[in-house]
Short mmCIF file of C-alpha atoms and ligand atoms in Angstrom, two decimals:
data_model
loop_
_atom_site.label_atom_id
_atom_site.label_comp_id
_atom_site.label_asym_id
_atom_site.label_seq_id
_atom_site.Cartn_x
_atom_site.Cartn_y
_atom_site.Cartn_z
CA UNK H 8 -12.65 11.31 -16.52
CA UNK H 9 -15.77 9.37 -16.28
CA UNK H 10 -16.87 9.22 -12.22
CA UNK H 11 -19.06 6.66 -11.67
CA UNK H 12 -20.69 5.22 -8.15
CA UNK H 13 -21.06 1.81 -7.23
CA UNK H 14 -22.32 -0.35 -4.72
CA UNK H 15 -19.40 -1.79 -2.34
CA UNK H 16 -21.17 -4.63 -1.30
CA UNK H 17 -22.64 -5.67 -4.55
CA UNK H 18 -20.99 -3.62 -7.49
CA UNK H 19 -23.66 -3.16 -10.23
CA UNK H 20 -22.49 -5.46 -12.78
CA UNK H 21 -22.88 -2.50 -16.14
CA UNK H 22 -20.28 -0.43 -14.08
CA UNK H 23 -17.85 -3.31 -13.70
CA UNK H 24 -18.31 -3.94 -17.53
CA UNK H 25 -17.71 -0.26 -18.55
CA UNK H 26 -14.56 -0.06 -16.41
CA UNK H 27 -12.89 -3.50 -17.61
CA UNK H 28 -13.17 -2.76 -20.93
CA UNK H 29 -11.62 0.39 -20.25
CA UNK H 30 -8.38 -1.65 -18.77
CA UNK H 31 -8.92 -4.37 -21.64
CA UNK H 32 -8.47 -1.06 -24.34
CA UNK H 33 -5.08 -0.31 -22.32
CA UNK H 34 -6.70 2.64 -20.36
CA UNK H 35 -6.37 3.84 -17.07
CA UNK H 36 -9.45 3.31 -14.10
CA UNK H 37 -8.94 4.05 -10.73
CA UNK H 38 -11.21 1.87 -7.84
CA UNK H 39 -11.39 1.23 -4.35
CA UNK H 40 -9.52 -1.81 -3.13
CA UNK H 41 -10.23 -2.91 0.94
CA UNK H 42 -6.97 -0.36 1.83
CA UNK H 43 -6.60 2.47 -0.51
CA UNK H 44 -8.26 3.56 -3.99
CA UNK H 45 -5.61 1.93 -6.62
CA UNK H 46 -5.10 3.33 -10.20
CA UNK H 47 -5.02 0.37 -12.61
CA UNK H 48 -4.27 -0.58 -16.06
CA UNK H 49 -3.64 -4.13 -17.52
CA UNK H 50 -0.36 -5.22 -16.04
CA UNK H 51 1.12 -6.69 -19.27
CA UNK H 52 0.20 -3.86 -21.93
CA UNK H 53 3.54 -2.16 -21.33
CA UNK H 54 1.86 1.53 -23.25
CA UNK H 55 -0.80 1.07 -20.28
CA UNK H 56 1.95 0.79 -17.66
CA UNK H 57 3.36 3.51 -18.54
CA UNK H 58 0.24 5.25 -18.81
CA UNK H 59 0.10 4.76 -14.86
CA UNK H 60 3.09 6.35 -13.92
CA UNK H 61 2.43 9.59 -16.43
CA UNK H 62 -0.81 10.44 -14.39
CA UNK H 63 0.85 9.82 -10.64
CA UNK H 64 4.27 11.50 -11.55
CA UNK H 65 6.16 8.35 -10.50
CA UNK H 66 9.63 7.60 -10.42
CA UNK H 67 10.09 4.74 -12.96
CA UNK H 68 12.02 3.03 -10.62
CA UNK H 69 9.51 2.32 -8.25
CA UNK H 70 7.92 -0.91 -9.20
CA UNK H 71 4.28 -1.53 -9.44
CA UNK H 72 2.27 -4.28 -7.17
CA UNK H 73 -0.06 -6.19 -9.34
CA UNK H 74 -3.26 -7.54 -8.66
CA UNK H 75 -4.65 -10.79 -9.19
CA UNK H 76 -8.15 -12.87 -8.48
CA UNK H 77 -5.73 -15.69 -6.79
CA UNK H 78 -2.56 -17.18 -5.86
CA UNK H 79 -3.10 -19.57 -9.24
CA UNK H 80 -2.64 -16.74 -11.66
CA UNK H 81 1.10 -16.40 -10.13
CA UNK H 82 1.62 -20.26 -11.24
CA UNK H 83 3.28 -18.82 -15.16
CA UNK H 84 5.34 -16.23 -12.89
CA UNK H 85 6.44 -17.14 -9.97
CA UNK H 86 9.00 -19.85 -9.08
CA UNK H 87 7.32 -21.66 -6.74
CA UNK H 88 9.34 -24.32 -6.68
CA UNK H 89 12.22 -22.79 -5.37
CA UNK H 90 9.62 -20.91 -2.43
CA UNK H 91 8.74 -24.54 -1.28
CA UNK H 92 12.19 -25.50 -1.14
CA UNK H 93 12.42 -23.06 2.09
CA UNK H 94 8.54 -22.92 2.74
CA UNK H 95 7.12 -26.65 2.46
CA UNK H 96 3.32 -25.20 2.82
CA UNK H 97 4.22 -22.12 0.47
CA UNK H 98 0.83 -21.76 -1.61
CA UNK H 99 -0.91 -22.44 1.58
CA UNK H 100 0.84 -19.48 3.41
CA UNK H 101 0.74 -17.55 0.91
CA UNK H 102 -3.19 -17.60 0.31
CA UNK H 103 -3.34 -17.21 4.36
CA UNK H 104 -1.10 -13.71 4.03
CA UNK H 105 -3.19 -12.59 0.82
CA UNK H 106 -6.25 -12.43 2.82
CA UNK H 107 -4.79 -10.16 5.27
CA UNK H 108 -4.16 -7.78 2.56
CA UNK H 109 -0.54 -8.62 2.85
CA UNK H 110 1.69 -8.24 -0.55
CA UNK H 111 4.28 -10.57 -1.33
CA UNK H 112 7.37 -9.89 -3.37
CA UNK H 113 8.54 -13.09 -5.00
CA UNK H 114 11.10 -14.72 -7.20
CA UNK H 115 9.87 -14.75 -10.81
CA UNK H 116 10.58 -17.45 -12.98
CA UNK H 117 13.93 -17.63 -14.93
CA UNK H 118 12.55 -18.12 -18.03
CA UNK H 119 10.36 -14.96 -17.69
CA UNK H 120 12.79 -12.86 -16.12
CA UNK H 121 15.75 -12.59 -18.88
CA UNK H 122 14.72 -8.79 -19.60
CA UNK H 123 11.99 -8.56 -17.09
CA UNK H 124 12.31 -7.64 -13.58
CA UNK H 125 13.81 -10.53 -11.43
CA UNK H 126 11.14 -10.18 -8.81
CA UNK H 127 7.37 -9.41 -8.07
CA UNK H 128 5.19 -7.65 -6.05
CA UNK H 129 1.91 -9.43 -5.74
CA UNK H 130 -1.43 -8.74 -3.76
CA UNK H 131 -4.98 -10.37 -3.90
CA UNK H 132 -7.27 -7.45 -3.11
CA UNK H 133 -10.42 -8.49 -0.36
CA UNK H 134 -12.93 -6.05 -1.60
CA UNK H 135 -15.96 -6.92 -3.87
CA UNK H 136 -15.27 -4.27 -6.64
CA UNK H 137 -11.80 -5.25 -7.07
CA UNK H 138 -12.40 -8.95 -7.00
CA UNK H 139 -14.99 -8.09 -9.63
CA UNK H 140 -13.15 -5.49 -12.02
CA UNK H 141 -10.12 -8.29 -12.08
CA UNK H 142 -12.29 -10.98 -12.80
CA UNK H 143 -14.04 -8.84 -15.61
CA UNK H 144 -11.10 -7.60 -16.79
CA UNK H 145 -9.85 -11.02 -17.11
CA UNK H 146 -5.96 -10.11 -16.61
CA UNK H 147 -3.61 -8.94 -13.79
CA UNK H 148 -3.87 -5.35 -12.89
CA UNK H 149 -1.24 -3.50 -12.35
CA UNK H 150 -2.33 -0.82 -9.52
CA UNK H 151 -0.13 1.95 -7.35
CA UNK H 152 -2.66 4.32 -5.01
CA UNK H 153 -4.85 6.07 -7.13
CA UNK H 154 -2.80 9.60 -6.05
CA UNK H 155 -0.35 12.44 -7.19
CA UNK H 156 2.90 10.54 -6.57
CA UNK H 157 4.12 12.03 -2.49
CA UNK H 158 0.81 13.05 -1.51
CA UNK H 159 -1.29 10.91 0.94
CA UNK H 160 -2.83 8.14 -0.42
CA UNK H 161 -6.41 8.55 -1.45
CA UNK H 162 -8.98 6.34 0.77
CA UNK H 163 -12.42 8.11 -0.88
CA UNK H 164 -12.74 8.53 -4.40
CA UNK H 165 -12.51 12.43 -3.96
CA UNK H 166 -9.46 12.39 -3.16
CA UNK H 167 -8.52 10.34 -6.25
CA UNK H 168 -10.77 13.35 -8.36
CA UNK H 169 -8.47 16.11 -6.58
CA UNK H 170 -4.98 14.43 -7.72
CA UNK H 171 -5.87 12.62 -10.74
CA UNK H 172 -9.16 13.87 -12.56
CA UNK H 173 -7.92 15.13 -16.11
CA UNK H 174 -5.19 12.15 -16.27
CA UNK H 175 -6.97 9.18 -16.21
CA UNK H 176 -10.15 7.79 -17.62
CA UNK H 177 -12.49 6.08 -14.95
CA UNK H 178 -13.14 6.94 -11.69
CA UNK H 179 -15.31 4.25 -9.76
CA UNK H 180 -16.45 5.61 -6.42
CA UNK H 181 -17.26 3.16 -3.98
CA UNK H 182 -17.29 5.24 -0.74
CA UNK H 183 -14.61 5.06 1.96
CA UNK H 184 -12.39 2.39 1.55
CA UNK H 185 -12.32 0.10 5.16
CA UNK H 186 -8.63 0.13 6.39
CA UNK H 187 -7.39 3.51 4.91
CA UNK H 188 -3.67 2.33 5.34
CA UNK H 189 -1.92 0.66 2.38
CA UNK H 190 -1.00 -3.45 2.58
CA UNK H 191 1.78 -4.89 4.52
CA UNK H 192 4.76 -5.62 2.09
CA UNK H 193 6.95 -8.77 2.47
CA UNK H 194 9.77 -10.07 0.80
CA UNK H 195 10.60 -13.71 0.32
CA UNK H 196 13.25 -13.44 -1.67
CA UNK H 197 16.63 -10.40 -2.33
CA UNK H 198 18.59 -9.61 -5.23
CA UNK H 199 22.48 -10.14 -5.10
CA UNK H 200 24.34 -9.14 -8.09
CA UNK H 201 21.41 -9.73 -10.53
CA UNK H 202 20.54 -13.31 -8.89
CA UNK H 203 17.81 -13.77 -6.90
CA UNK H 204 17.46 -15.87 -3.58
CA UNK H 205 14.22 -17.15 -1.57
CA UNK H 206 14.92 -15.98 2.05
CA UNK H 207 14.76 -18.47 4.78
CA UNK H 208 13.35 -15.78 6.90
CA UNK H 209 11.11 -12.98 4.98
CA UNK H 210 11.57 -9.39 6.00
CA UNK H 211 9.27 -6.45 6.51
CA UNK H 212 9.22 -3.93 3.76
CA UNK H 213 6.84 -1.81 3.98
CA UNK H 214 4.60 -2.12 7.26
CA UNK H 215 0.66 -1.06 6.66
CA UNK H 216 -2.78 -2.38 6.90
CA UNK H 217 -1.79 -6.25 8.19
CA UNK H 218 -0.10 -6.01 11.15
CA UNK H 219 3.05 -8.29 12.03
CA UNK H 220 1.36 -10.04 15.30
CA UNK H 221 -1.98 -10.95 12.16
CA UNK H 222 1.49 -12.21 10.10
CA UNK H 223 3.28 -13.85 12.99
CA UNK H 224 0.23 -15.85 13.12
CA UNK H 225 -0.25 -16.94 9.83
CA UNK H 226 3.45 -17.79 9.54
CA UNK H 227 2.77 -20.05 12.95
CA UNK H 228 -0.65 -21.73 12.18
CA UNK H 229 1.19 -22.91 8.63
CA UNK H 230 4.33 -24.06 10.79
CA UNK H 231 6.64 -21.69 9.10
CA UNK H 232 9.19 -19.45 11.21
CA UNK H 233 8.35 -15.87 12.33
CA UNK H 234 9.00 -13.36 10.42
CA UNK H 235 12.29 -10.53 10.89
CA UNK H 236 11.36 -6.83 11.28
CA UNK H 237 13.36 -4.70 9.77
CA UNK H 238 14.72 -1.24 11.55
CA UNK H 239 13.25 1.36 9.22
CA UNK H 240 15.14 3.94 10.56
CA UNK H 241 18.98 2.34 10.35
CA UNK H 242 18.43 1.01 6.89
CA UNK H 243 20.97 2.41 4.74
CA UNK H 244 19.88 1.00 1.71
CA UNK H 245 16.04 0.97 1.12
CA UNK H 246 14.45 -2.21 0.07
CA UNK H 247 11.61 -1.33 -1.93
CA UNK H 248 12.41 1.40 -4.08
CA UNK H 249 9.43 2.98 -2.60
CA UNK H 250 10.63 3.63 0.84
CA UNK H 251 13.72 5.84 -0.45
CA UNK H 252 10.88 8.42 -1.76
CA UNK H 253 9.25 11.07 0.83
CA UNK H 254 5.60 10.00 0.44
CA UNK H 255 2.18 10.65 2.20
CA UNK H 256 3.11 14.63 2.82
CA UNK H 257 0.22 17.65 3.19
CA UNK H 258 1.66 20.71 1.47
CA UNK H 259 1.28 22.22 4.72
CA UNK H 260 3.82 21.33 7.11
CA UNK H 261 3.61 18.46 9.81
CA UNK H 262 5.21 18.26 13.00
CA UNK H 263 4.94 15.17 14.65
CA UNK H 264 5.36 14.90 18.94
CA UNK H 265 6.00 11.98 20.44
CA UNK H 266 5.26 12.22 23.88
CA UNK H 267 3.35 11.25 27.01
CA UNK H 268 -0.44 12.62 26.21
CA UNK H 269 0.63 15.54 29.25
CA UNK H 270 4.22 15.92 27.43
CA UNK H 271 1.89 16.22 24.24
CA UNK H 272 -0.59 18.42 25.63
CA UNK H 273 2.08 21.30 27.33
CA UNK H 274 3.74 21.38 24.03
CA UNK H 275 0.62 21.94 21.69
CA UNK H 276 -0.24 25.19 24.69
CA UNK H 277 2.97 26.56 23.64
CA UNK H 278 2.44 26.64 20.28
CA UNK H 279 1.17 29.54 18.10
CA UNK H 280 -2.37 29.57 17.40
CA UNK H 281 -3.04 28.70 13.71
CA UNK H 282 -2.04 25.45 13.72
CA UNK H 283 -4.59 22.14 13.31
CA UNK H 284 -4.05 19.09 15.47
CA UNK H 285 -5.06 15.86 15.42
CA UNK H 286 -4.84 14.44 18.68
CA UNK H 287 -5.03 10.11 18.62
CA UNK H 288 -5.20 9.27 22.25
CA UNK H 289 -8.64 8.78 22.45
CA UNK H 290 -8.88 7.00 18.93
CA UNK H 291 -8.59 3.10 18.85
CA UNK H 292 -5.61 2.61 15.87
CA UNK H 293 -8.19 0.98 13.08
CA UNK H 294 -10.04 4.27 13.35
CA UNK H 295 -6.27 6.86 13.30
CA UNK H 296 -5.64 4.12 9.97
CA UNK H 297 -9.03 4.72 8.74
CA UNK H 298 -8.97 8.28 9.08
CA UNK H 299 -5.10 9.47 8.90
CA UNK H 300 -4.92 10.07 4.86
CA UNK H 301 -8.18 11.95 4.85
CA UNK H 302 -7.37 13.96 7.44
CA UNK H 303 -4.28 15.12 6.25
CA UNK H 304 -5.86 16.06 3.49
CA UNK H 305 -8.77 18.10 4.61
CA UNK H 306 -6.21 19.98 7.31
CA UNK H 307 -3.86 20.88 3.94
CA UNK H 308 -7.11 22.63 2.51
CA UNK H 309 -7.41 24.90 5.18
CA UNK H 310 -4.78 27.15 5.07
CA UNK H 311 -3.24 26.40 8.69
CA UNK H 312 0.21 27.00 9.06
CA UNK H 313 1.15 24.14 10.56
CA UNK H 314 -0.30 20.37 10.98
CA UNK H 315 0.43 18.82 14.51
CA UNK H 316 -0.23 15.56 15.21
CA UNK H 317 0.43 13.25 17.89
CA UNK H 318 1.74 10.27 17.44
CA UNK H 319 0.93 6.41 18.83
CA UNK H 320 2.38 3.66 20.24
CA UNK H 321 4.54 1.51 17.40
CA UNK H 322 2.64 -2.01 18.09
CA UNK H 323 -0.11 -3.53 16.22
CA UNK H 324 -1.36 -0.57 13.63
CA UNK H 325 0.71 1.51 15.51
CA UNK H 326 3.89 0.62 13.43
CA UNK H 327 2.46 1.59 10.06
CA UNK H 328 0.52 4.53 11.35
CA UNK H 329 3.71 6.04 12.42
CA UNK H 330 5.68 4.66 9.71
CA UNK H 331 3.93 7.06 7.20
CA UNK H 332 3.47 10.39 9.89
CA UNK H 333 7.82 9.98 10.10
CA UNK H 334 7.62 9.90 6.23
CA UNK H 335 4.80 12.51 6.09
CA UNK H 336 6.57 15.05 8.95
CA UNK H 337 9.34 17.81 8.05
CA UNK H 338 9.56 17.85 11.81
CA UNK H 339 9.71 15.32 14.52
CA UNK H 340 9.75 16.54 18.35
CA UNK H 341 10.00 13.82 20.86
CA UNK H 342 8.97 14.98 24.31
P1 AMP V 425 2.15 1.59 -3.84
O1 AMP V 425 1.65 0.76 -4.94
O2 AMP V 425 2.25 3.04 -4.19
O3 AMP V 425 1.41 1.33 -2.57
O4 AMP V 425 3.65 1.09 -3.57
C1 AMP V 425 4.06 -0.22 -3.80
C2 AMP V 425 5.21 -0.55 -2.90
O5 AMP V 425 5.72 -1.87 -3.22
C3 AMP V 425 6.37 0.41 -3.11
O6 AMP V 425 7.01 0.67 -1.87
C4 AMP V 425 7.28 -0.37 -4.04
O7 AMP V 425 8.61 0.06 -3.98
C5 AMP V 425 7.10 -1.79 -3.52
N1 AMP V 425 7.42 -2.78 -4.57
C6 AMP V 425 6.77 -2.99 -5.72
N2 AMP V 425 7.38 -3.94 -6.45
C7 AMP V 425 8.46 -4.37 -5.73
C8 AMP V 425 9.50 -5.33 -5.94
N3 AMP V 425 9.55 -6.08 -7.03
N4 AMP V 425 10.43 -5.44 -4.97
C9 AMP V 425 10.38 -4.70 -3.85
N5 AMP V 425 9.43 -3.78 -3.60
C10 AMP V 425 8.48 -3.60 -4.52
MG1 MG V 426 1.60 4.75 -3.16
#
């Protein structure tokens, strides 16, 4: 793997080259996108696809999000028109939610989707060397986190080295990424015996670095209606294939308390001494997001017996933070 740094800000233009005409040649690069480091390949060179899920150990089954400059690139895709039969200001929502790192799962064309998937999950990434590898690249990247498929996501390019190194072929390391949480998913549209309908009101799939009240918002300024959360933890069936997978998890186990910050602290004196904990109260939520993945992963590298962390309040950031520390835990004590 060829490891390569670059400027966040203003990504040196030779690195951009080398690493698009990696994708171009149907190989595998992985980058830093404003959330997590993704690991892409040229959405539509199906050997390059696949490519992706040999180096993350992926269940096939779990669709890819792909990236694109802008909402235009969607237009031979997506059927829009049925979107604005529901959402009269659709492309103008839509570009609103993108720049929240939000990603949208829409209805793809019937003409394209005969023996292709029915639907598609679609994100415009904010950062400058994203923006600039797509653009180079000139075609839609298909990207999943840059990581060994059920560890924690990777948010510095280390992290990517430690999972990924001998499986893929670029490595562009562009420091800490900024949010350290993975986008928001949304769904406009569900699948009912092979038939695909726009939903009148979009649901929650995956919450993460947008949070609903940002959505709520952007769903109010463009005169649409709010937005219905779904109850992650009564869901039967799981929406995006992702969320039936255990994901984010140290090797070392995690116990997560819930609990007044007393509650939190009495329990942690009880406990056995070679355990790590990561206590939030003090943090605001964008720094737990920011720092969450890493953390994980330096407190699996240090041979503790047991990772405790306390959890936060499930508003704002709060909701995705302890969406993934449920996923992450084998243990969850509520005080
Ligand atoms: P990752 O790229 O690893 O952050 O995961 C992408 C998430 O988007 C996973 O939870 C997928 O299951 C979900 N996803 C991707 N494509 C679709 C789709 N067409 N419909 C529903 N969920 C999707
Ligand atoms: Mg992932």
């Amino acid at each position: 793997m060829l490891r390569i740094s670059i400027n966040p800000s203003q990504p040196e233009e030779s690195a951009v080259k080398q690493a698009a005409n990696i994708i171009k040649n149907g190989g595998l690069v992985a980058f830093p996108t404003e959330t997590v480091y993704g690991l892409g390949a040229n959405a539509l060179n199906q050997t390059a696809v696949d490519k992706i899920y040999a180096a993350k150990g992926r269940p096939k089954d779990n669709p890819l999000i792909w990236h694109v400059d802008n909402a235009k690139t969607l237009l031979p895709y997506v059927d829009f028109a049925a979107c604005e039969t529901i959402f009269p200001n659709f492309f103008t929502l839509i570009e609103r939610l993108f720049e929240k790192s939000v990603t949208l799962v829409l209805p793809v064309l019937e003409k394209m989707s005969t023996e292709n998937p029915k639907t598609l999950a679609v994100r415009v990434p904010q950062n400058a060397i994203a923006k600039a590898l797509i653009a180079e690249s000139s075609c839609i990247i298909a990207a999943p986190s840059a990581n060994t498929s059920g560890k924690p996501s990777p948010t510095n390019a280390n992290h990517v080295a430690q999972d990924l190194s001998d499986k893929i072929d670029m490595l562009l390391d562009g420091g800490a990424t900024q949010k350290g949480l993975e986008s928001t998913v949304i769904s406009f549209c569900q699948l009912d015996n092979e038939k695909v309908t726009v939903l009148k009101t979009p649901q929650l799939l995956r919450p993460g670095a947008a949070t609903l009240e940002t959505i709520n918002d952007i769903f109010h300024l463009t005169n649409q209606n709010p937005i219905s959360l779904t109850d992650f933890s009564t869901t039967k069936k799981p929406l995006a294939p992702g969320m039936k997978y255990r994901h984010y998890s140290p090797n070392t186990p995690l116990i997560l308390l819930i609990g007044t910050q007393t509650a939190v602290t009495e329990k942690i004196n009880t406990m056995p001494k070679n355990i790590a904990v990561f206590r939030t109260n003090n943090l605001k939520l964008e720094k737990v997001a920011q720092t969450l993945f890493s953390t994980l992963r330096e407190l699996d590298e240090q041979n503790f017996a047991k990772i405790v962390v306390e959890g936060v309040p499930e508003t704002g950031l709060g909701l995705a933070i302890m969406n993934r520390l449920k996923k992450a835990a084998t243990e969850v004590i509520i005080l």
